[in-house]
Each structure stands twice: as structure tokens, then as C-alpha cells.
Amino acid sequence: MMSTPLQLLPDALNASFKIVPAIMVSGMLLLFLGIGYAFRVADTEDLWVAGRSIGNVENGMAIGANWMSAASYLGMAALIALSGYYGLAFVVGWSTGYFVLLIFMAAQMRRFGKYTAPDFVGDRFNSDTARAIGALTTILIGFVYSVGQARGMGLVGIYVFGGDYATMVILMMGITVGYLALSGMLGATKNMAVQYVILIVAFLAGLYAVGYTQGYSTFLPQIEYGAMLGSLNSEFTEPFSGSGYYLWIATAFSLIVGTCGLPHVLVRFYTVESERTARWSTVWGLFFICLLYLSAPAFAAFGTDLYAKNVGPVYGANGMSGAEGDVIVVLASQLANLPTWFVGLVAAGGIAAAIATTAGLFIAASSAAAHDIYTNIVNPDATQRQQLIVGRITIIVLGAIVTVTALDPPALVGELVALAFSLAGLVLFPMFFLGLWWENANRQGALAGMTTGLIIWTAAVFNELILATEAGPLVPAYAEVFPAVGAALAGTPLVFAVTIGVSLATDEPPERIKQIVRQCHSPEPMGQQQSAEDIVDAKRGNYPADD
Amino acid sequence: MTDNNSQGETTIRDNETDGGIQARRQGVNYLDAQINIFKPSTPFMRDHLKIVWTMFVAWAIIVFGPVTATFLAPGVMTSITVLGFPLHYLLTAIGAPSGALILSFMYARKRDQLDHEYGIDHSTKQPTSDTETVVSDGGADQ
């Protein structure tokens, strides 16, 4: 679980300043800034939901780019290489969850029509406290998730620019924050399509080039790597060698429900023109995601084999370090003796992936702070200008905290990101799911459920990562049932039970709220700019919302 | 994931008897139709949830089936080789993600058909863009 000291970083990786890759990466970053500037925003509607004007494939690509962070681009191959069959729990969890999102939530969320995840929780449960918990959770998710991205960007940055890890983390985070403060969501969404193209081209080009030059594969490395699995160390494929069945299921389950609870994923459904677009862009998004997810195990297999041949044993005490694992995609390209500019392209893809996701997360966090906490709770008369300022300050402060934490991250890129998923799965997913599918879920139930979820997650993280000793978790029995990356398997049903129980024991929610829920499921089409609330209020004859 | 949900039985009975037959064509007031995932109260929801649950079960088998089979019968799953892969690896690494993608596509298609059956058209509500009808092949306006 713990990473090796980062000073020992990539011996095998030729970490020094490389002129061509440096120009490529700088050019790419300038391009992002340029697009961000060209589509810069002046009002909050544009900042957060891009004026609800994004179409199918473009939104699908944005879903893909937003989704595929350094954890997918770098971290997943690392987990597959280092943890074998257990690593596949991440492939499965991070891709198949989209189906659950599609059938249960995408279109209903679009019909609900609110800006942010905390907005949903606050309006659905009619409670500013619920809104505040939702906002804090969103910010916490953005924080944990981004630490993983910063680590990935830092490690890849070393390869391209030389220098040390700390400088690279600070530089990369500086660029991300500057870009976001300039552009906002519209620029970010336009960028995401570009970023998706860069990252998928870089990843697939890397995979094909490594496979072809090393004689592993020709046209379909995603299938052809099967033939070499037998020649790899048996730890690569052996089931449950390092970690058991329960942990596998718990991890996959947490990632699946986390997918359905992640604020920066859900916000993508508010940016589309209709609920039908919400559905089809989910399908497109999953397609774009699968392109990379089916390729990552192949890349991991190639990298593992090259490492064993050129560097040393992959597994065991002197095996591959966590930091080497986290750049195995870049490392494999280098060990295959591909030209420097080409390795630079693969590295650039990793940076694009990290920046796109960090952008999405920071936007979700900044709107949580500006919109949900500041405007709804602190200062109801806030002007747009004040909201923008609060949003931008949040981005800068969050960027600074993430940077400091990433200087000594407690886990691998993929594991850090998985922590954010188990948090989303524990706290937000049950609220979204019950909120949309059971009209009698009420305020008291939601508050009790969210609190339960937060406690379970915080305890798991402290138990396993922060207070853990050399010997392992503080309370091993708790870690058995609630492993930090998989706490949702046992935890989410518990949160459901608490929410349902408390809702049944207290008063039903007001009729107006019930009607808003019903409107989310009505098959009748809605206007592009309408939310469920608008329609219900219009039909009720604009009764004041007195409850 | 699904918890037992002990909500009163009476409410749906009412809804079912008066909403079942003519509602298909006209006149369901969706703002009065109770929402409970286990008790669909309108014909549309019933038809929709039938699709949702059927496909959800298929999804659960595709996602958790391979790993469970590997846990129960490790010898069989690891010794069978397909395309060079041990079977458990193939079904998990390739089967589950592609299966979910195919199911997603099928669901979106089915849901479009259902909308068509109920005469629902998501494309004409707003006069702002005429290109919305071709949105399925990627109409990205603006």
C-alpha cells in the first residue's frame, strides 16, 4: 500500500531534460491555455454548465476525458502490473459503472436540472445542511482525487523536463490552476474533446508501437497480449494471490457506485441539451473509455515483460517500485527503444489526462464553494461577480493544498483516486439513488445517511492510511470489512438502510418535493432550459415554497 | 445494493387499477404518479423498469460472474485457455467492460423504442436548433 520514497524514482527511466518532448508538452499546455482563453466565460451559467449546449459525441468525449485521469492512463496499468488479477477490479469497476449510471440516473439527473451535486442534495431534501454536507463531500472528493493526478503529472514531468519531483508537481499544478481560473467550464469542455483525442491517440500509438517493435502484437494488441500471458511471471494472472475475493468485489463495487456518485461526472449531464442526449452521450462516453480500458492490460503486460527482461524482477523485495509502476506506460515505451519524441508523446498524453480531470474536479469543487456554500448559505444576495471571485479563490486554495499533499502522497495514483470513489459511493450515491427513485426519502433520512457514510469513510482512511503502523491498519478487523478503497461494499447498503429507516420513522417529504421527483421520471419531454422544479412550480400555480 | 424496502402495499394497488388501461394513450398525470423503484405506478414506468431490471441482472452477471466463478472453481477457470488467455482473465479484462458497453447501447436503443411507443419526442421541444433531430449521430451545435 505504501509507496517507496520518491527520491528513489525511476532509475530505469531516463529522467533528464529532453528538448523535443519538452517542446511537445509545452505546446500542448499552451494549446489548452489558448482554447481556455478563446472560450473564456463571463457569467456563471457558462462557467458551470456551458450554457447546456453540448451535443452527443462532444459530450461523450468530454465524459471520456473528464473520466480518464492519470489514474486510467498511468495508474491502471501500474495496478495491473503490480497487483495482477486484483488490478482488473479497477478496470471493471471504472468502466462497467457507467451502465448503472445510464439506466438509473443519467436522464433523471438531466431532468432534475440542477447545476451541481450539492444542489441536487440540497433541493431534493430541502435542507441547507444536506447541501453543505454535499458541498463539503464534493470538495473532499476533488482534493483526494487531485492528489493522485498531481502525483502522476509530477512523475511524468520528471521524465520530460528533468528536475525533481517537487518542482514538477508545483509547476504542473500551477499550469492547471492558471488555466482554470482563466477559462471555466465552457473552455474546459471544449478542451476536453481535444484532450481526449490527445490522450487516446498517445496511448494507442504507444501501445501499438511497443507491441509492434517488440514483436508482441500487430493489429489488435488488446487481444494479442493474451498469447504472452503464459510467459509472464504467474503473479500477473494468478487470481487472489495477493488479495482475496472479498477485497476484489469490494473494490469493484466501490468504484461502480462511486462512478454513480461523482459530482464531476454527473455535472456532465447538465451540459447536454436533452435527456436523450444525456443517455446517448453516456453510451459514447463508455465507448471512448473502453478504447483505453481494453488497452491498458495489454500495455501492462508489455511493460512487465520489458521490465523483467531489461531491468530486473518485477515482483518481490527488489521488484518494481510504486513510482516505476505509476509510469510503466512511459517506461515501456522507453524500454522498447522508441525515439525520444515518441516517448514524449506518450508522456504528453498522461499529462493531458491528468489536467483534464483535475480541471473537471476543481470546477465541481469551486461551484460547490461559490454556489452551494457561499451563495446559498453565507450570502444569499451575492452578485455573479462575487460568485466568480469565490469560485476562483477556491480553485487557487484547493490547488495549493493539493500541491502540498502531493509532495508526499500516501499511495499509488490508482489507489488515491479509488479513495475518492469509495467516498462518493458512500455519501453521494445513496442520496442520488434514493432521492431519484423513492419519493418518500426525506431530509432526516438524508442527513442521517450522509453522516453515516462520512463516518465510515473517514474511519477507514484514518485506520488504513493515516494512523496505520508498520504492522498494518490500526484496527485490522475494521479494515477487513471496510477496506479504504472498497468501503462501499459493506458501507453503502448500511447507508441505504439508515436513510430508509430514518425516512420511514419521520414525516414524509412535502408534496412539492414529491412532485419534483415524479417530474424526473415522467416521459414527457422538457425544454432545454427547464428543470423539474420549474415545471412543478408552474403547474402548482407558483405557490411559494413555504415548506 | 438493493435494500428491503417496506413501504405500504396499498398505494400502488390504487394506482394500478385506475391507471392501467387507458393511460397508455393519454392522460396520465405524472405529477401524481408515485415514485418507488419497486412499485412502478404508471404503464410507462412499468415498461421502463422491466427493461431496467432485466438488463441490470444481465449486467451483474457479466461484471461479478467471472470473478465469482474463479473464486468457486479456480482450477477450471485458470486452466481453460481461450485466445491464449486463461479464461478468468479474458472474461474479466475483456468480457466485463465490453459487455457493459454493449448493454449500454442496447438500453439506449430500447429506451428510444419505448419513447417512440409512447409517442414521446425529445427532439422538437425547443425551437432553438433544427439540427437536434440528427443528434444521435453526433449533432454538436454551436
XYZ file of C-alpha atoms in Angstrom:
689
model
C 0.000 0.000 0.000
C 2.694 2.476 0.927
C 4.823 3.882 -1.814
C 8.567 3.814 -1.830
C 10.336 7.123 -1.186
C 10.053 9.252 -4.254
C 13.727 10.139 -4.254
C 14.392 6.615 -5.484
C 12.329 7.398 -8.521
C 12.674 5.870 -11.923
C 16.193 4.553 -12.064
C 15.139 2.772 -15.165
C 13.562 5.929 -16.500
C 15.958 8.285 -18.148
C 14.998 11.383 -16.166
C 16.634 14.409 -17.744
C 15.647 17.448 -19.802
C 14.604 16.350 -23.283
C 14.233 19.085 -25.849
C 11.689 17.597 -28.272
C 9.295 16.124 -25.685
C 9.614 19.335 -23.668
C 8.521 21.379 -26.688
C 5.659 18.949 -27.345
C 4.368 19.062 -23.802
C 4.769 22.859 -23.586
C 2.998 23.270 -26.928
C 0.135 21.124 -25.705
C -0.194 23.133 -22.497
C -0.178 26.389 -24.476
C -2.892 24.979 -26.711
C -5.059 24.273 -23.650
C -4.499 27.792 -22.374
C -5.331 29.201 -25.806
C -8.576 27.258 -26.047
C -9.413 28.191 -22.488
C -8.856 31.851 -23.330
C -10.838 31.712 -26.570
C -13.842 30.247 -24.758
C -13.411 32.190 -21.542
C -16.559 32.939 -19.645
C -18.122 35.964 -18.111
C -21.206 34.605 -16.389
C -21.836 31.743 -14.020
C -24.228 29.784 -16.231
C -21.403 29.397 -18.715
C -18.807 28.686 -16.063
C -20.660 25.701 -14.691
C -22.811 24.114 -17.288
C -21.551 25.508 -20.556
C -24.949 27.010 -21.397
C -26.421 23.495 -21.823
C -25.376 23.451 -25.441
C -23.080 20.468 -25.779
C -24.026 17.643 -28.191
C -23.697 13.855 -28.138
C -20.266 12.862 -29.309
C -18.646 16.007 -28.000
C -20.142 15.367 -24.582
C -19.163 11.699 -24.849
C -15.575 12.758 -25.446
C -15.780 15.210 -22.598
C -17.095 12.410 -20.374
C -14.173 10.295 -21.519
C -11.531 12.976 -20.988
C -13.033 14.081 -17.706
C -13.092 10.487 -16.609
C -9.781 9.226 -17.822
C -7.357 10.774 -15.471
C -3.802 9.886 -14.672
C -5.423 7.005 -12.785
C -6.636 5.453 -16.034
C -3.736 6.485 -18.202
C -0.927 5.662 -15.793
C -2.358 4.172 -12.620
C -4.399 1.338 -14.059
C -1.530 -0.229 -15.957
C 0.527 0.160 -12.761
C -2.056 -1.694 -10.689
C -2.370 -4.451 -13.260
C 1.399 -4.835 -13.450
C 1.995 -4.699 -9.701
C -1.129 -6.395 -8.341
C -2.004 -8.832 -11.129
C -5.587 -10.069 -11.243
C -6.594 -7.684 -8.453
C -5.695 -4.796 -10.774
C -8.513 -5.885 -13.065
C -11.001 -4.920 -10.349
C -10.099 -1.351 -11.267
C -10.627 -1.929 -14.992
C -14.016 -3.491 -14.324
C -15.109 -1.010 -11.666
C -14.166 2.085 -13.605
C -15.859 1.051 -16.824
C -18.955 -1.016 -16.017
C -20.300 1.527 -13.512
C -21.380 3.691 -16.422
C -24.124 1.232 -17.234
C -25.651 1.643 -13.786
C -25.335 5.392 -14.158
C -27.074 5.191 -17.530
C -30.050 3.043 -16.576
C -30.763 4.572 -13.193
C -29.586 8.134 -13.191
C -28.329 9.953 -16.272
C -31.624 11.085 -17.779
C -33.323 11.657 -14.429
C -30.453 13.851 -13.341
C -30.748 15.854 -16.531
C -34.445 16.358 -15.886
C -33.813 17.406 -12.322
C -31.754 20.096 -13.976
C -29.597 21.476 -11.201
C -26.088 22.785 -11.511
C -24.232 20.735 -9.003
C -24.396 17.579 -6.942
C -24.814 19.546 -3.680
C -27.603 21.492 -5.357
C -29.358 18.230 -6.029
C -28.994 17.062 -2.453
C -29.975 20.454 -1.058
C -33.057 20.897 -3.241
C -34.237 17.328 -3.191
C -34.050 17.051 0.568
C -34.971 20.658 1.107
C -32.136 21.270 3.514
C -29.206 23.641 3.612
C -27.399 21.282 5.955
C -27.657 18.490 3.389
C -26.437 20.951 0.775
C -23.462 21.862 2.933
C -22.542 18.209 3.563
C -22.866 17.564 -0.165
C -20.649 20.539 -0.944
C -18.005 19.540 1.568
C -18.019 15.991 0.202
C -17.600 17.349 -3.321
C -14.626 19.421 -2.235
C -13.133 16.480 -0.317
C -13.523 14.224 -3.363
C -11.864 16.848 -5.547
C -8.996 17.032 -3.104
C -8.285 13.282 -2.750
C -8.750 12.675 -6.453
C -6.482 15.533 -7.485
C -3.657 14.403 -5.227
C -3.447 11.300 -7.416
C -3.379 13.468 -10.545
C -0.662 15.703 -9.165
C 1.478 12.681 -8.359
C 1.011 11.360 -11.906
C 1.814 14.717 -13.511
C 4.861 15.135 -11.306
C 6.271 11.715 -12.163
C 5.768 12.172 -15.888
C 7.060 15.753 -15.685
C 10.363 14.470 -14.335
C 10.774 12.306 -17.364
C 10.206 15.207 -19.755
C 11.772 18.172 -18.024
C 14.252 16.528 -15.669
C 14.454 18.296 -12.331
C 12.976 16.879 -9.188
C 9.555 15.627 -8.248
C 8.608 18.591 -6.046
C 9.380 21.204 -8.714
C 7.381 19.275 -11.280
C 4.325 18.910 -9.059
C 4.354 22.647 -8.339
C 4.847 23.579 -11.993
C 2.111 21.299 -13.317
C -0.415 22.269 -10.679
C 0.382 25.933 -11.345
C -0.463 25.484 -15.004
C -3.704 23.653 -14.237
C -4.891 26.287 -11.793
C -3.964 29.186 -14.058
C -5.798 27.640 -16.948
C -8.936 27.024 -14.913
C -9.038 30.457 -13.381
C -8.896 31.846 -16.922
C -11.409 29.689 -18.671
C -14.113 27.889 -16.708
C -16.304 25.059 -17.890
C -17.010 26.103 -21.447
C -13.327 26.371 -22.191
C -12.836 23.211 -20.190
C -15.473 21.295 -22.169
C -14.079 22.438 -25.492
C -10.680 21.450 -24.205
C -11.870 18.082 -23.050
C -12.648 16.934 -26.547
C -9.128 17.989 -27.572
C -7.644 16.358 -24.501
C -9.492 13.122 -25.163
C -8.102 12.981 -28.683
C -4.571 13.653 -27.466
C -4.692 11.093 -24.709
C -6.286 8.285 -26.662
C -4.018 8.811 -29.685
C -0.943 8.934 -27.467
C -1.965 5.845 -25.506
C -2.886 3.727 -28.510
C 0.111 4.892 -30.541
C 2.341 3.925 -27.625
C 0.684 0.539 -27.280
C 0.834 -0.284 -30.978
C 4.434 0.911 -31.330
C 5.664 -1.061 -28.332
C 3.754 -4.152 -29.372
C 4.911 -3.981 -32.973
C 8.594 -3.201 -32.422
C 8.955 -5.831 -29.729
C 7.111 -8.456 -31.706
C 4.292 -8.816 -29.196
C 1.468 -7.825 -31.455
C 0.403 -6.492 -34.837
C -3.126 -5.247 -35.418
C -5.014 -5.955 -32.250
C -2.740 -5.795 -29.198
C -5.864 -5.615 -26.988
C -6.390 -9.325 -27.783
C -2.930 -10.443 -28.843
C -1.355 -9.923 -25.446
C -3.260 -12.999 -24.322
C -0.698 -15.185 -26.038
C 2.153 -13.836 -23.923
C 0.421 -14.119 -20.555
C 1.742 -17.648 -20.126
C 5.330 -16.447 -20.376
C 4.961 -13.739 -17.732
C 5.507 -14.338 -14.044
C 2.489 -16.249 -12.767
C 1.670 -13.381 -10.381
C 0.403 -11.422 -13.355
C -2.625 -13.641 -13.913
C -2.974 -15.772 -10.794
C -6.288 -14.976 -9.077
C -6.362 -13.901 -5.436
C -2.637 -14.373 -4.843
C -2.059 -11.081 -3.075
C -5.570 -10.088 -2.088
C -8.708 -12.114 -1.668
C -12.104 -12.411 -3.277
C -13.768 -10.039 -0.816
C -11.318 -7.231 -1.493
C -11.724 -7.720 -5.244
C -15.504 -7.474 -5.082
C -15.355 -4.625 -2.548
C -13.018 -2.618 -4.763
C -15.014 -3.152 -7.943
C -18.288 -2.407 -6.155
C -16.936 0.792 -4.622
C -15.681 2.021 -7.950
C -19.044 1.246 -9.574
C -21.185 3.066 -7.042
C -18.542 5.795 -6.859
C -18.939 6.305 -10.601
C -22.613 6.983 -9.990
C -21.900 9.430 -7.201
C -19.051 11.505 -8.530
C -20.038 15.160 -8.830
C -17.720 15.950 -11.713
C -19.152 13.048 -13.726
C -22.759 13.953 -13.006
C -22.255 17.595 -13.915
C -21.597 16.422 -17.472
C -25.280 15.548 -17.757
C -26.343 19.092 -17.057
C -24.354 20.347 -20.002
C -26.396 18.491 -22.637
C -29.445 19.696 -24.493
C -31.948 16.943 -23.654
C -32.302 13.779 -21.637
C -31.957 11.732 -24.766
C -28.589 13.349 -25.356
C -27.753 12.533 -21.745
C -28.367 8.864 -22.474
C -26.583 8.635 -25.771
C -23.623 10.648 -24.634
C -23.231 8.170 -21.776
C -23.038 5.359 -24.320
C -20.500 7.332 -26.334
C -18.573 8.162 -23.203
C -18.347 4.494 -22.237
C -17.229 3.615 -25.748
C -14.423 6.165 -25.593
C -13.475 4.908 -22.145
C -13.414 1.270 -23.257
C -10.945 2.101 -26.017
C -8.408 2.849 -23.334
C -9.556 0.336 -20.751
C -9.265 -2.624 -23.073
C -5.765 -1.463 -23.981
C -4.374 -0.848 -20.507
C -3.937 -4.530 -19.556
C -2.049 -5.069 -22.822
C 0.238 -2.154 -22.054
C 0.785 -3.516 -18.549
C 1.678 -6.943 -19.945
C 4.163 -5.475 -22.433
C 5.688 -3.249 -19.767
C 6.007 -6.089 -17.289
C 7.755 -8.276 -19.821
C 10.142 -5.500 -20.898
C 10.912 -4.685 -17.285
C 11.690 -8.307 -16.484
C 13.994 -8.568 -19.498
C 15.806 -5.236 -19.211
C 15.705 -4.122 -15.600
C 15.147 -6.950 -13.174
C 12.493 -8.961 -11.395
C 9.101 -7.302 -11.321
C 7.819 -8.866 -8.121
C 9.375 -9.439 -4.706
C 11.508 -7.280 -2.436
C 13.671 -5.761 -5.153
C 10.881 -5.655 -7.658
C 9.330 -2.735 -9.462
C 8.757 0.261 -7.175
C 5.441 2.046 -6.888
C 6.847 5.102 -8.649
C 8.142 2.990 -11.514
C 4.810 1.231 -11.734
C 2.994 4.539 -11.969
C 4.932 5.465 -15.080
C 5.026 1.979 -16.596
C 3.258 3.210 -19.715
C 6.041 5.716 -20.367
C 8.659 3.294 -19.110
C 7.550 0.570 -21.515
C 7.837 2.968 -24.460
C 11.342 3.837 -23.382
C 12.459 0.257 -22.740
C 11.236 -0.578 -26.225
C 13.841 1.913 -27.520
C 11.286 4.056 -29.252
C 12.517 7.529 -30.342
C 12.589 10.209 -27.655
C 9.931 12.355 -29.329
C 7.627 9.367 -29.378
C 8.098 8.631 -25.690
C 7.438 12.341 -25.222
C 4.086 11.926 -26.960
C 3.109 9.119 -24.611
C 4.161 11.280 -21.655
C 2.161 14.231 -23.000
C -0.947 12.035 -23.116
C -0.523 11.293 -19.414
C -0.290 14.976 -18.621
C -3.335 15.757 -20.767
C -5.286 13.097 -18.900
C -4.324 14.495 -15.521
C -5.055 18.120 -16.417
C -8.458 17.380 -17.948
C -9.647 15.540 -14.880
C -8.194 17.981 -12.403
C -9.985 20.740 -14.312
C -13.341 18.962 -14.020
C -12.837 18.257 -10.314
C -11.782 21.774 -9.488
C -14.772 23.208 -11.306
C -17.096 20.942 -9.347
C -15.360 21.977 -6.110
C -15.386 25.670 -6.936
C -19.057 25.683 -7.782
C -19.728 23.774 -4.560
C -17.961 26.531 -2.649
C -19.275 29.539 -4.589
C -22.766 28.369 -5.409
C -23.742 25.987 -2.626
C -21.899 27.285 0.369
C -21.338 30.976 -0.341
C -24.460 31.975 -2.261
C -26.964 29.642 -0.666
C -25.795 29.787 2.896
C -23.402 32.657 3.575
C -24.513 35.477 1.330
C -27.856 34.968 -0.478
C -27.509 38.339 -2.231
C -24.189 37.502 -3.841
C -23.693 39.024 -7.261
C -22.369 36.989 -10.167
C -19.103 38.802 -9.802
C -18.785 37.838 -6.153
C -19.596 34.220 -7.002
C -16.930 34.131 -9.676
C -14.396 35.557 -7.242
C -15.242 32.977 -4.565
C -15.073 30.233 -7.185
C -11.653 31.322 -8.348
C -10.292 31.687 -4.836
C -11.464 28.130 -4.121
C -9.595 26.851 -7.148
C -6.396 28.562 -6.052
C -6.603 27.462 -2.416
C -7.511 23.896 -3.354
C -4.650 23.858 -5.854
C -2.223 24.885 -3.151
C -3.412 22.224 -0.686
C -3.331 19.504 -3.334
C 0.199 20.510 -4.310
C 1.469 20.320 -0.735
C -0.173 16.938 -0.115
C 1.096 15.518 -3.401
C 4.687 16.179 -2.377
C 4.456 13.083 -0.187
C 1.409 11.087 -1.311
C 0.453 8.067 0.789
C -0.409 5.660 -2.048
C -0.264 4.832 -5.751
C -2.091 7.070 -8.234
C -4.832 4.494 -8.810
C -5.348 3.828 -5.114
C -5.586 7.523 -4.247
C -8.239 8.002 -6.868
C -10.100 4.900 -5.700
C -10.400 6.502 -2.249
C -12.372 9.355 -3.786
C -14.667 6.795 -5.397
C -15.413 5.000 -2.183
C -16.262 8.365 -0.610
C -18.625 9.254 -3.454
C -20.177 5.784 -3.317
C -20.772 6.028 0.417
C -22.068 9.573 0.760
C -23.470 10.824 -2.536
C -24.592 7.748 -4.460
C -27.221 6.663 -1.894
C -28.625 10.199 -1.858
C -28.856 10.392 -5.640
C -30.291 6.928 -5.972
C -32.861 7.105 -3.201
C -33.540 10.744 -3.952
C -34.490 9.918 -7.521
C -36.128 6.543 -7.057
C -38.012 6.787 -3.802
C -40.103 9.879 -3.311
C -40.503 9.292 0.411
C -36.820 9.636 1.172
C -36.754 12.752 3.329
C -34.469 15.309 4.913
C -33.858 13.491 8.195
C -33.080 10.287 6.337
C -30.625 12.030 4.056
C -28.802 13.774 6.882
C -28.514 10.545 8.878
C -27.391 8.590 5.810
C -24.770 11.086 4.667
C -23.342 11.377 8.149
C -23.098 7.582 8.410
C -21.297 7.450 5.082
C -18.818 10.154 6.016
C -18.014 8.437 9.304
C -17.419 5.048 7.678
C -15.096 6.547 5.072
C -13.144 8.777 7.432
C -12.638 5.895 9.846
C -11.419 3.636 7.031
C -8.917 6.191 5.736
C -7.544 7.017 9.178
C -7.417 3.348 10.067
C -5.544 2.256 6.985
C -3.511 5.206 5.758
C -3.049 7.932 8.320
C -2.824 6.114 11.673
C -1.546 2.825 10.278
C 1.717 1.456 11.593
C 4.365 -0.759 10.023
C 2.337 -3.743 11.122
C -0.716 -2.622 9.143
C -4.011 -0.933 9.901
C -4.756 0.323 13.391
C -7.799 -1.953 13.709
C -7.300 -4.895 11.329
C -10.841 -6.183 11.814
C -12.330 -2.890 10.601
C -10.033 -2.886 7.574
C -11.205 -6.407 6.731
C -14.823 -5.303 6.437
C -14.262 -1.701 5.328
C -11.018 -1.624 3.302
C -10.379 2.031 2.430
C -10.598 1.557 -1.342
C -13.598 -0.763 -1.021
C -15.508 0.613 1.939
C -18.696 0.973 -0.112
C -19.429 -2.744 -0.385
C -20.372 -3.064 3.249
C -20.932 0.647 3.804
C -23.353 1.667 1.054
C -26.075 -0.852 1.998
C -25.700 0.392 5.551
C -26.186 3.994 4.408
C -29.242 2.899 2.387
C -30.685 1.162 5.431
C -30.103 4.173 7.677
C -31.619 6.576 5.150
C -34.665 4.397 4.552
C -35.165 3.615 8.226
C -34.969 7.222 9.354
C -37.192 8.362 6.455
C -39.870 5.856 7.423
C -39.706 6.850 11.057
C -40.139 10.561 10.336
C -42.613 12.666 8.357
C -42.956 12.255 4.614
C -41.402 14.986 2.485
C -43.681 17.831 1.285
C -45.899 17.241 -1.754
C -43.957 19.721 -3.865
C -40.726 17.730 -3.445
C -42.534 14.512 -4.319
C -43.846 16.116 -7.486
C -40.365 17.213 -8.481
C -39.198 13.604 -8.127
C -42.154 12.451 -10.219
C -41.349 15.007 -12.870
C -37.845 13.482 -13.147
C -39.415 10.187 -14.195
C -42.188 11.493 -16.380
C -41.637 10.545 -20.012
C -42.905 13.929 -21.200
C -40.147 15.949 -22.859
C -38.872 19.094 -21.234
C -37.400 22.282 -22.626
C -33.691 22.756 -22.907
C -33.540 25.304 -20.129
C -36.210 23.831 -17.869
C -35.676 21.998 -14.622
C -38.156 19.664 -12.944
C -38.699 22.330 -10.334
C -39.755 24.929 -12.929
C -42.402 22.645 -14.330
C -43.790 21.615 -10.979
C -43.985 25.206 -9.783
C -45.695 26.297 -12.978
C -48.297 23.550 -12.662
C -48.880 24.283 -8.999
C -49.562 27.902 -9.896
C -46.430 29.254 -8.324
C -47.230 28.556 -4.750
C -44.430 29.875 -2.654
C -42.142 27.108 -1.494
C -43.072 27.531 2.120
C -42.107 24.152 3.475
C -27.255 -2.840 -3.243
C -30.975 -3.271 -3.047
C -32.306 -2.978 0.411
C -35.571 -4.291 1.616
C -37.987 -1.525 1.386
C -41.108 -1.888 3.378
C -43.341 0.770 2.012
C -47.100 0.412 2.250
C -48.677 -2.004 -0.209
C -51.907 -0.106 -0.592
C -50.831 2.845 -2.663
C -49.845 1.015 -5.816
C -52.929 -1.132 -5.928
C -54.966 2.023 -6.339
C -52.748 3.445 -8.970
C -52.592 0.231 -10.877
C -56.306 -0.280 -11.149
C -57.221 3.152 -12.378
C -54.116 3.889 -14.406
C -53.575 0.602 -16.191
C -55.683 0.586 -19.290
C -56.399 3.905 -20.888
C -53.329 5.623 -19.594
C -51.235 4.248 -22.394
C -52.717 6.650 -24.888
C -53.459 9.739 -22.903
C -53.997 11.454 -19.683
C -51.559 10.131 -17.127
C -50.818 12.913 -14.727
C -47.221 12.082 -13.992
C -47.051 14.552 -11.156
C -49.478 12.351 -9.234
C -47.775 9.071 -10.040
C -45.865 7.774 -7.076
C -42.166 7.050 -7.478
C -40.891 3.893 -5.871
C -38.426 1.771 -7.757
C -40.057 -1.484 -6.662
C -43.587 -0.295 -7.337
C -43.967 1.408 -10.689
C -47.208 3.345 -10.751
C -47.679 4.124 -14.439
C -47.600 1.884 -17.516
C -44.622 3.805 -18.800
C -42.650 3.271 -15.624
C -43.636 -0.370 -15.516
C -42.401 -0.944 -19.050
C -39.287 1.087 -18.418
C -38.422 -0.661 -15.172
C -38.896 -4.061 -16.778
C -36.125 -3.136 -19.198
C -34.021 -1.622 -16.449
C -34.167 -4.630 -14.120
C -33.695 -7.247 -16.822
C -30.618 -5.506 -18.103
C -29.366 -4.851 -14.598
C -29.391 -8.577 -13.845
C -27.529 -9.280 -17.081
C -25.013 -6.616 -16.129
C -24.477 -8.059 -12.648
C -23.749 -11.486 -14.129
C -21.295 -10.066 -16.663
C -19.483 -7.993 -14.053
C -19.398 -10.209 -10.982
C -19.887 -13.605 -12.634
C -16.326 -14.225 -13.820
C -14.630 -13.329 -10.553
C -17.129 -15.372 -8.565
C -16.679 -18.372 -10.844
C -12.931 -18.003 -10.426
C -13.352 -17.969 -6.674
C -15.569 -21.049 -6.682
C -13.673 -23.078 -9.268
C -10.178 -21.632 -9.604
C -8.755 -24.737 -11.249
C -11.273 -24.807 -14.075
C -11.242 -21.072 -14.735
C -7.470 -20.713 -14.846
C -6.685 -23.855 -16.825
C -9.035 -23.305 -19.765
C -7.279 -21.204 -22.376
C -9.029 -19.079 -24.980
C -7.042 -16.961 -27.461
C -4.039 -17.537 -25.219
C -5.823 -16.067 -22.206
C -6.677 -18.033 -19.121
C -10.473 -17.951 -19.149
C -10.811 -15.973 -15.911
C -8.536 -13.231 -17.222
C -10.324 -12.986 -20.570
C -13.808 -12.767 -19.058
C -12.736 -10.164 -16.539
C -10.414 -7.939 -18.533
C -12.280 -8.007 -21.831
C -15.682 -9.562 -21.187
C -16.893 -7.252 -18.444
C -16.071 -3.839 -19.977
C -17.244 -4.798 -23.485
C -20.341 -6.444 -22.055
C -21.247 -3.255 -20.214
C -20.714 -1.220 -23.380
C -22.970 -3.485 -25.437
C -25.650 -3.437 -22.749
C -25.489 0.359 -22.624
C -26.023 0.573 -26.337
C -28.936 -1.867 -26.141
C -30.508 0.081 -23.304
C -30.312 3.414 -25.109
C -31.860 1.794 -28.198
C -34.628 0.143 -26.158
C -35.394 3.365 -24.399
C -35.701 5.176 -27.721
C -38.123 2.480 -28.889
C -40.118 2.852 -25.700
C -40.294 6.607 -26.190
C -41.484 6.002 -29.718
C -44.166 3.598 -28.497
C -45.475 6.195 -26.090
C -45.274 8.932 -28.679
C -42.550 10.839 -26.898
C -40.314 13.049 -28.949
C -37.350 14.689 -27.326
C -36.234 16.497 -30.411
C -38.826 19.173 -31.096
C -39.395 20.833 -27.791
C -37.156 23.808 -28.380
C -37.229 25.921 -31.494
C -33.620 26.971 -30.913
C -31.933 24.401 -33.118
C -33.174 22.469 -36.118
C -30.217 20.151 -36.006
C -31.397 18.343 -32.918
C -33.136 15.615 -34.845
C -29.836 14.235 -36.089
C -28.389 14.295 -32.649
C -27.876 10.549 -32.491
C -25.079 10.768 -34.981
C -23.413 13.489 -33.097
C -25.016 16.794 -33.856
C -22.792 19.120 -31.878
C -24.200 22.512 -32.443
C -22.626 25.802 -31.516
